[in-house]
Coordinates of N, CA, C and O in Angstrom, one line a residue:
M1 N -98.4 66.7 111.3 CA -98.9 66.6 110.0 C -97.8 66.3 109.0 O -98.0 65.6 108.0
N2 N -96.7 66.8 109.4 CA -95.5 66.6 108.5 C -95.2 65.1 108.5 O -94.8 64.6 107.5
T3 N -95.3 64.4 109.6 CA -95.1 63.0 109.6 C -96.1 62.2 108.8 O -95.8 61.2 108.1
A4 N -97.3 62.7 108.7 CA -98.3 62.0 107.9 C -98.0 62.1 106.4 O -98.2 61.2 105.7
L5 N -97.6 63.3 106.0 CA -97.2 63.6 104.6 C -96.0 62.7 104.3 O -95.9 62.1 103.2
H6 N -95.1 62.6 105.2 CA -93.9 61.8 105.0 C -94.3 60.3 104.8 O -93.7 59.6 104.0
D7 N -95.2 59.8 105.6 CA -95.7 58.4 105.5 C -96.3 58.2 104.1 O -96.2 57.1 103.5
I8 N -97.1 59.1 103.6 CA -97.8 59.0 102.4 C -96.7 59.0 101.2 O -96.8 58.1 100.3
V9 N -95.8 59.8 101.3 CA -94.7 59.9 100.2 C -93.9 58.6 100.3 O -93.6 58.0 99.3
A10 N -93.6 58.1 101.5 CA -92.8 56.9 101.6 C -93.6 55.7 101.1 O -93.0 54.9 100.4
S11 N -94.9 55.6 101.4 CA -95.6 54.5 100.9 C -95.8 54.6 99.3 O -95.8 53.6 98.7
D12 N -95.9 55.8 98.8 CA -95.9 55.9 97.3 C -94.6 55.5 96.7 O -94.6 54.9 95.6
T13 N -93.5 55.8 97.3 CA -92.2 55.5 96.8 C -92.0 54.0 96.8 O -91.5 53.4 95.9
V14 N -92.5 53.3 97.9 CA -92.3 51.9 98.0 C -93.2 51.2 97.0 O -92.8 50.3 96.3
A15 N -94.4 51.7 96.8 CA -95.3 51.2 95.8 C -94.8 51.3 94.4 O -94.8 50.4 93.6
S16 N -94.2 52.5 94.1 CA -93.7 52.7 92.7 C -92.4 51.8 92.5 O -92.2 51.3 91.4
A17 N -91.6 51.6 93.6 CA -90.4 50.8 93.5 C -90.8 49.3 93.3 O -90.2 48.6 92.4
S18 N -91.8 48.9 93.9 CA -92.2 47.5 93.7 C -92.9 47.3 92.4 O -92.7 46.3 91.7
T19 N -93.6 48.3 91.9 CA -94.2 48.3 90.5 C -93.0 48.3 89.5 O -93.1 47.5 88.5
A20 N -92.0 49.1 89.7 CA -90.9 49.2 88.8 C -90.1 47.8 88.8 O -89.7 47.3 87.7
G21 N -90.0 47.2 89.9 CA -89.3 45.9 90.0 C -90.1 44.9 89.3 O -89.5 44.0 88.7
A22 N -91.4 44.9 89.5 CA -92.2 43.9 88.8 C -92.2 44.1 87.3 O -92.1 43.1 86.5
V23 N -92.1 45.3 86.8 CA -92.0 45.6 85.3 C -90.7 45.1 84.8 O -90.6 44.5 83.8
V24 N -89.6 45.4 85.6 CA -88.3 44.9 85.2 C -88.2 43.4 85.1 O -87.7 42.8 84.2
M25 N -88.8 42.7 86.1 CA -88.8 41.2 86.1 C -89.6 40.7 85.0 O -89.2 39.7 84.4
L26 N -90.7 41.4 84.6 CA -91.6 40.9 83.5 C -90.8 41.1 82.2 O -90.8 40.2 81.4
I27 N -90.1 42.2 82.0 CA -89.3 42.4 80.8 C -88.2 41.4 80.7 O -87.9 40.8 79.6
L28 N -87.5 41.1 81.8 CA -86.4 40.1 81.8 C -87.0 38.7 81.5 O -86.4 37.9 80.8
G29 N -88.1 38.4 82.0 CA -88.8 37.1 81.8 C -89.1 37.0 80.3 O -88.9 35.9 79.7
V30 N -89.6 38.0 79.7 CA -90.0 38.0 78.3 C -88.7 37.8 77.4 O -88.6 37.1 76.4
L31 N -87.6 38.5 77.8 CA -86.3 38.4 77.1 C -85.7 37.0 77.2 O -85.3 36.4 76.2
V32 N -85.8 36.4 78.4 CA -85.2 35.1 78.5 C -86.1 34.1 77.7 O -85.5 33.2 77.1
T33 N -87.4 34.2 77.8 CA -88.3 33.3 77.0 C -88.0 33.5 75.5 O -87.9 32.5 74.8
G34 N -87.8 34.7 75.0 CA -87.5 34.9 73.6 C -86.2 34.3 73.2 O -86.1 33.7 72.2
A35 N -85.2 34.4 74.1 CA -83.9 33.8 73.8 C -84.0 32.3 73.7 O -83.4 31.7 72.9
L36 N -84.8 31.7 74.6 CA -84.9 30.2 74.6 C -85.7 29.8 73.3 O -85.3 28.8 72.7
V37 N -86.7 30.5 73.0 CA -87.4 30.1 71.7 C -86.5 30.3 70.5 O -86.5 29.4 69.6
W38 N -85.7 31.3 70.5 CA -84.8 31.5 69.4 C -83.8 30.4 69.3 O -83.4 29.9 68.2
A39 N -83.2 30.0 70.5 CA -82.2 28.9 70.5 C -82.8 27.6 70.0 O -82.2 26.8 69.3
V40 N -84.1 27.3 70.4 CA -84.7 26.0 70.0 C -84.9 26.1 68.4 O -84.7 25.1 67.7
R41 N -85.4 27.2 67.9 CA -85.6 27.3 66.5 C -84.3 27.2 65.7 O -84.2 26.5 64.6
L42 N -83.2 27.8 66.2 CA -81.9 27.6 65.6 C -81.4 26.2 65.6 O -80.9 25.7 64.6
G43 N -81.7 25.5 66.7 CA -81.3 24.1 66.8 C -82.1 23.2 65.8 O -81.5 22.3 65.2
I44 N -83.3 23.5 65.6 CA -84.1 22.8 64.6 C -83.6 23.0 63.2 O -83.5 22.1 62.4
K45 N -83.2 24.3 62.9 CA -82.7 24.6 61.6 C -81.4 23.8 61.3 O -81.2 23.3 60.3
V46 N -80.5 23.8 62.3 CA -79.2 23.2 62.2 C -79.4 21.7 62.0 O -78.8 21.0 61.2
R47 N -80.4 21.1 62.8 CA -80.6 19.7 62.7 C -81.2 19.3 61.3 O -80.9 18.2 60.8
R48 N -82.0 20.1 60.7 CA -82.5 19.8 59.4 C -81.4 19.8 58.3 O -81.5 19.2 57.3
R49 N -80.4 20.7 58.5 CA -79.3 20.7 57.5 C -78.3 19.5 57.6 O -77.6 19.3 56.7
E50 N -78.3 18.8 58.8 CA -77.4 17.7 58.9 C -77.9 16.5 58.1 O -79.1 16.4 57.8
P51 N -77.0 15.6 57.7 CA -77.4 14.4 56.9 C -78.2 13.5 57.8 O -78.0 13.4 59.0
A52 N -79.0 12.7 57.2 CA -79.9 11.8 57.9 C -79.0 10.6 58.4 O -78.0 10.3 57.8
P53 N -79.5 9.9 59.4 CA -78.7 8.8 59.9 C -78.7 7.7 58.8 O -79.6 7.6 58.0
P54 N -77.6 6.9 58.8 CA -77.5 5.8 57.8 C -78.7 4.8 57.8 O -79.2 4.5 58.9
G55 N -79.1 4.4 56.7 CA -80.1 3.4 56.6 C -79.6 2.0 56.8 O -78.4 1.8 57.0
R56 N -80.4 1.0 56.7 CA -80.0 -0.4 56.9 C -79.0 -0.9 55.9 O -78.1 -1.6 56.2
G57 N -79.1 -0.4 54.6 CA -78.1 -0.9 53.6 C -76.8 -0.2 53.7 O -75.8 -0.7 53.1
A58 N -76.6 0.8 54.5 CA -75.3 1.5 54.6 C -74.4 1.0 55.6 O -73.2 1.3 55.7
H59 N -74.9 0.0 56.4 CA -74.0 -0.5 57.5 C -73.2 -1.7 56.9 O -73.6 -2.3 55.9
P60 N -72.0 -1.9 57.5 CA -71.2 -3.0 57.0 C -71.8 -4.4 57.2 O -72.6 -4.5 58.1
T61 N -71.5 -5.3 56.3 CA -72.1 -6.6 56.4 C -70.9 -7.6 56.6 O -69.8 -7.4 56.4
L62 N -71.3 -8.8 57.1 CA -70.3 -9.9 57.2 C -69.8 -10.4 55.9 O -70.6 -10.4 54.9
P63 N -68.6 -10.8 55.8 CA -68.1 -11.4 54.6 C -68.8 -12.7 54.3 O -69.4 -13.3 55.1
D64 N -68.7 -13.1 53.0 CA -69.3 -14.4 52.6 C -68.8 -15.6 53.4 O -69.5 -16.6 53.6
S65 N -67.5 -15.5 53.8 CA -66.9 -16.6 54.5 C -67.3 -16.7 56.0 O -67.0 -17.6 56.7
G66 N -68.1 -15.7 56.5 CA -68.6 -15.7 57.8 C -67.8 -14.8 58.7 O -66.9 -14.1 58.2
P67 N -68.0 -14.8 60.0 CA -67.3 -13.9 60.9 C -65.8 -14.3 61.0 O -65.5 -15.5 60.9
L68 N -65.0 -13.4 61.2 CA -63.5 -13.6 61.4 C -63.3 -14.3 62.7 O -64.0 -14.0 63.7
R69 N -62.4 -15.2 62.7 CA -62.1 -16.0 63.9 C -60.9 -15.3 64.6 O -60.0 -14.7 64.0
E70 N -60.8 -15.6 65.9 CA -59.7 -15.1 66.7 C -58.5 -16.0 66.5 O -58.6 -17.2 66.4
E71 N -57.3 -15.3 66.3 CA -56.1 -16.1 66.1 C -55.3 -16.0 67.4 O -55.0 -15.0 68.0
R72 N -54.9 -17.2 67.9 CA -54.1 -17.3 69.1 C -52.7 -17.8 68.8 O -52.6 -18.7 68.0
Q73 N -51.7 -17.2 69.4 CA -50.4 -17.7 69.2 C -49.5 -17.4 70.4 O -49.8 -16.4 71.1
M74 N -48.6 -18.2 70.6 CA -47.7 -18.0 71.7 C -46.6 -17.0 71.3 O -46.0 -17.2 70.2
R75 N -46.2 -16.0 72.1 CA -45.2 -15.1 71.8 C -44.1 -15.1 72.8 O -44.3 -15.5 73.9
E76 N -43.0 -14.7 72.4 CA -41.8 -14.6 73.3 C -41.2 -13.2 73.1 O -41.3 -12.6 72.0
P77 N -40.5 -12.7 74.1 CA -39.9 -11.4 74.0 C -38.8 -11.3 72.9 O -38.1 -12.3 72.7
D78 N -38.8 -10.2 72.2 CA -37.8 -10.0 71.2 C -36.7 -9.1 71.8 O -37.0 -8.1 72.3
E79 N -35.5 -9.6 71.7 CA -34.4 -8.9 72.3 C -34.1 -7.5 71.6 O -34.3 -7.5 70.4
V80 N -33.8 -6.5 72.3 CA -33.4 -5.2 71.7 C -32.0 -5.4 71.1 O -31.1 -5.9 71.7
P81 N -31.9 -5.0 69.9 CA -30.6 -5.1 69.2 C -29.5 -4.2 69.9 O -29.8 -3.2 70.5
R82 N -28.3 -4.7 69.9 CA -27.2 -4.0 70.6 C -26.6 -3.0 69.6 O -26.6 -3.2 68.4
A83 N -26.1 -1.9 70.1 CA -25.5 -0.9 69.3 C -24.1 -1.4 68.8 O -23.5 -2.2 69.5
R84 N -23.7 -1.0 67.6 CA -22.5 -1.5 67.1 C -21.3 -1.0 67.8 O -20.3 -1.8 68.1
K85 N -21.3 0.2 68.3 CA -20.2 0.8 69.0 C -20.6 1.1 70.4 O -21.8 1.4 70.6
H86 N -19.7 1.0 71.4 CA -20.0 1.3 72.7 C -20.3 2.8 72.9 O -19.5 3.6 72.4
G87 N -21.3 3.1 73.6 CA -21.7 4.5 73.8 C -22.5 5.2 72.7 O -22.9 6.3 72.8
V88 N -22.8 4.5 71.6 CA -23.6 5.0 70.6 C -25.0 4.5 70.8 O -25.2 3.3 71.0
R89 N -26.0 5.4 70.8 CA -27.4 4.9 71.0 C -28.0 4.5 69.7 O -27.7 5.0 68.6
L90 N -29.1 3.7 69.8 CA -29.8 3.3 68.7 C -30.8 4.3 68.3 O -31.4 5.0 69.1
T91 N -31.1 4.5 67.0 CA -32.1 5.4 66.5 C -33.4 4.6 66.3 O -33.4 3.4 66.2
P92 N -34.5 5.3 66.3 CA -35.8 4.6 66.1 C -35.9 3.6 64.9 O -36.5 2.6 65.0
H93 N -35.3 4.0 63.8 CA -35.4 3.1 62.7 C -34.5 1.9 62.8 O -34.7 0.9 62.0
E94 N -33.6 1.8 63.8 CA -32.8 0.6 64.0 C -33.5 -0.4 64.9 O -33.1 -1.5 65.0
L95 N -34.6 0.1 65.6 CA -35.4 -0.8 66.5 C -36.5 -1.5 65.7 O -36.9 -1.1 64.6
R96 N -37.0 -2.6 66.2 CA -38.0 -3.4 65.5 C -39.4 -2.8 65.9 O -39.5 -2.1 66.9
H97 N -40.4 -3.1 65.1 CA -41.7 -2.5 65.3 C -42.5 -3.2 66.4 O -43.4 -2.7 66.9
S98 N -42.1 -4.4 66.8 CA -42.9 -5.1 67.8 C -41.9 -5.6 69.0 O -40.8 -6.1 68.7
P99 N -42.4 -5.5 70.2 CA -41.5 -5.9 71.3 C -41.5 -7.5 71.5 O -40.8 -8.0 72.4
S100 N -42.3 -8.2 70.7 CA -42.3 -9.6 70.9 C -42.3 -10.3 69.5 O -42.6 -9.6 68.5
K101 N -42.0 -11.6 69.5 CA -42.1 -12.3 68.2 C -42.8 -13.6 68.4 O -42.9 -14.1 69.5
R102 N -43.1 -14.2 67.3 CA -43.8 -15.5 67.4 C -42.9 -16.6 67.9 O -41.7 -16.7 67.4
S103 N -43.3 -17.4 68.9 CA -42.5 -18.4 69.4 C -42.5 -19.6 68.5 O -43.4 -19.9 67.8
E104 N -41.4 -20.3 68.5 CA -41.3 -21.6 67.8 C -42.2 -22.6 68.3 O -42.8 -23.4 67.5
N105 N -42.3 -22.7 69.6 CA -43.2 -23.7 70.2 C -44.6 -23.1 70.4 O -44.7 -22.2 71.2
Q106 N -45.6 -23.6 69.8 CA -46.9 -23.0 69.8 C -47.8 -23.8 70.8 O -49.0 -23.5 70.9
D107 N -47.3 -24.7 71.6 CA -48.1 -25.5 72.6 C -48.3 -24.5 73.8 O -47.3 -23.9 74.3
R108 N -49.5 -24.5 74.2 CA -49.9 -23.7 75.4 C -49.4 -24.3 76.6 O -49.5 -25.5 76.8
P109 N -48.7 -23.6 77.5 CA -48.3 -24.2 78.8 C -49.5 -24.6 79.6 O -50.5 -23.8 79.7
R110 N -49.5 -25.8 80.2 CA -50.6 -26.3 81.0 C -50.2 -26.3 82.5 O -49.0 -26.4 82.8
W111 N -51.2 -26.3 83.3 CA -50.9 -26.5 84.8 C -50.5 -27.9 85.1 O -51.1 -28.9 84.6
E112 N -49.4 -28.0 85.9 CA -48.9 -29.3 86.3 C -48.9 -29.4 87.8 O -48.7 -28.4 88.4
P113 N -49.3 -30.6 88.3 CA -49.2 -30.7 89.8 C -47.8 -30.4 90.3 O -46.8 -30.8 89.7
G114 N -47.7 -29.6 91.4 CA -46.5 -29.3 91.9 C -45.9 -28.0 91.3 O -44.9 -27.5 91.8
A115 N -46.5 -27.5 90.3 CA -46.1 -26.2 89.8 C -46.5 -25.1 90.7 O -47.3 -25.3 91.6
S116 N -46.1 -23.9 90.4 CA -46.4 -22.8 91.3 C -47.9 -22.5 91.4 O -48.6 -22.5 90.4
D117 N -48.4 -22.5 92.6 CA -49.8 -22.2 92.8 C -50.0 -21.5 94.1 O -49.0 -20.9 94.7
S118 N -51.2 -21.5 94.7 CA -51.4 -20.8 95.9 C -50.7 -21.4 97.1 O -50.8 -20.9 98.2
G119 N -50.1 -22.6 97.0 CA -49.4 -23.2 98.1 C -50.4 -23.8 99.2 O -50.0 -24.0 100.3
G120 N -51.6 -24.1 98.8 CA -52.5 -24.8 99.7 C -53.2 -23.9 100.7 O -53.7 -24.3 101.7
S121 N -53.1 -22.6 100.5 CA -53.7 -21.7 101.4 C -55.2 -21.5 101.2 O -55.7 -21.8 100.2

C-alpha cells in the first residue's frame, strides 16, 4: 500500500510541475509579446518625430547650361623636389599637392602596328 501512496504522490508532483511549467511559459510569452508591442509603438513614435523625406522640389536640378561634361587630359608624373641639403628630409608643406601634372602634349597615344601587343598569341 505504501507503494500505491508513493505513486499517487509522484503523479501529483509531476502534474503540479507540468502545470507550473505551463504557467511560467504562459507568463514569459505574455512578457515577450508585451515587450514586442512596446518596441513597435516606440518605433512608430520615433518615426513620427523624424522629418519627412524631401519632396520633388528639394532635389538638386541641372544647371541651365545642361549636364557637365567629362574633361580628359593627358598627365605626366611630377618629380618629387629634392632637398636643399643632403640628409635633410622634406616636410609636407614643401611637397606638391598632386603627384602628376598636365602634359604639354595633349595628343592621345594611339596603337601602332609593331608596337607592344600580345605577340600573336
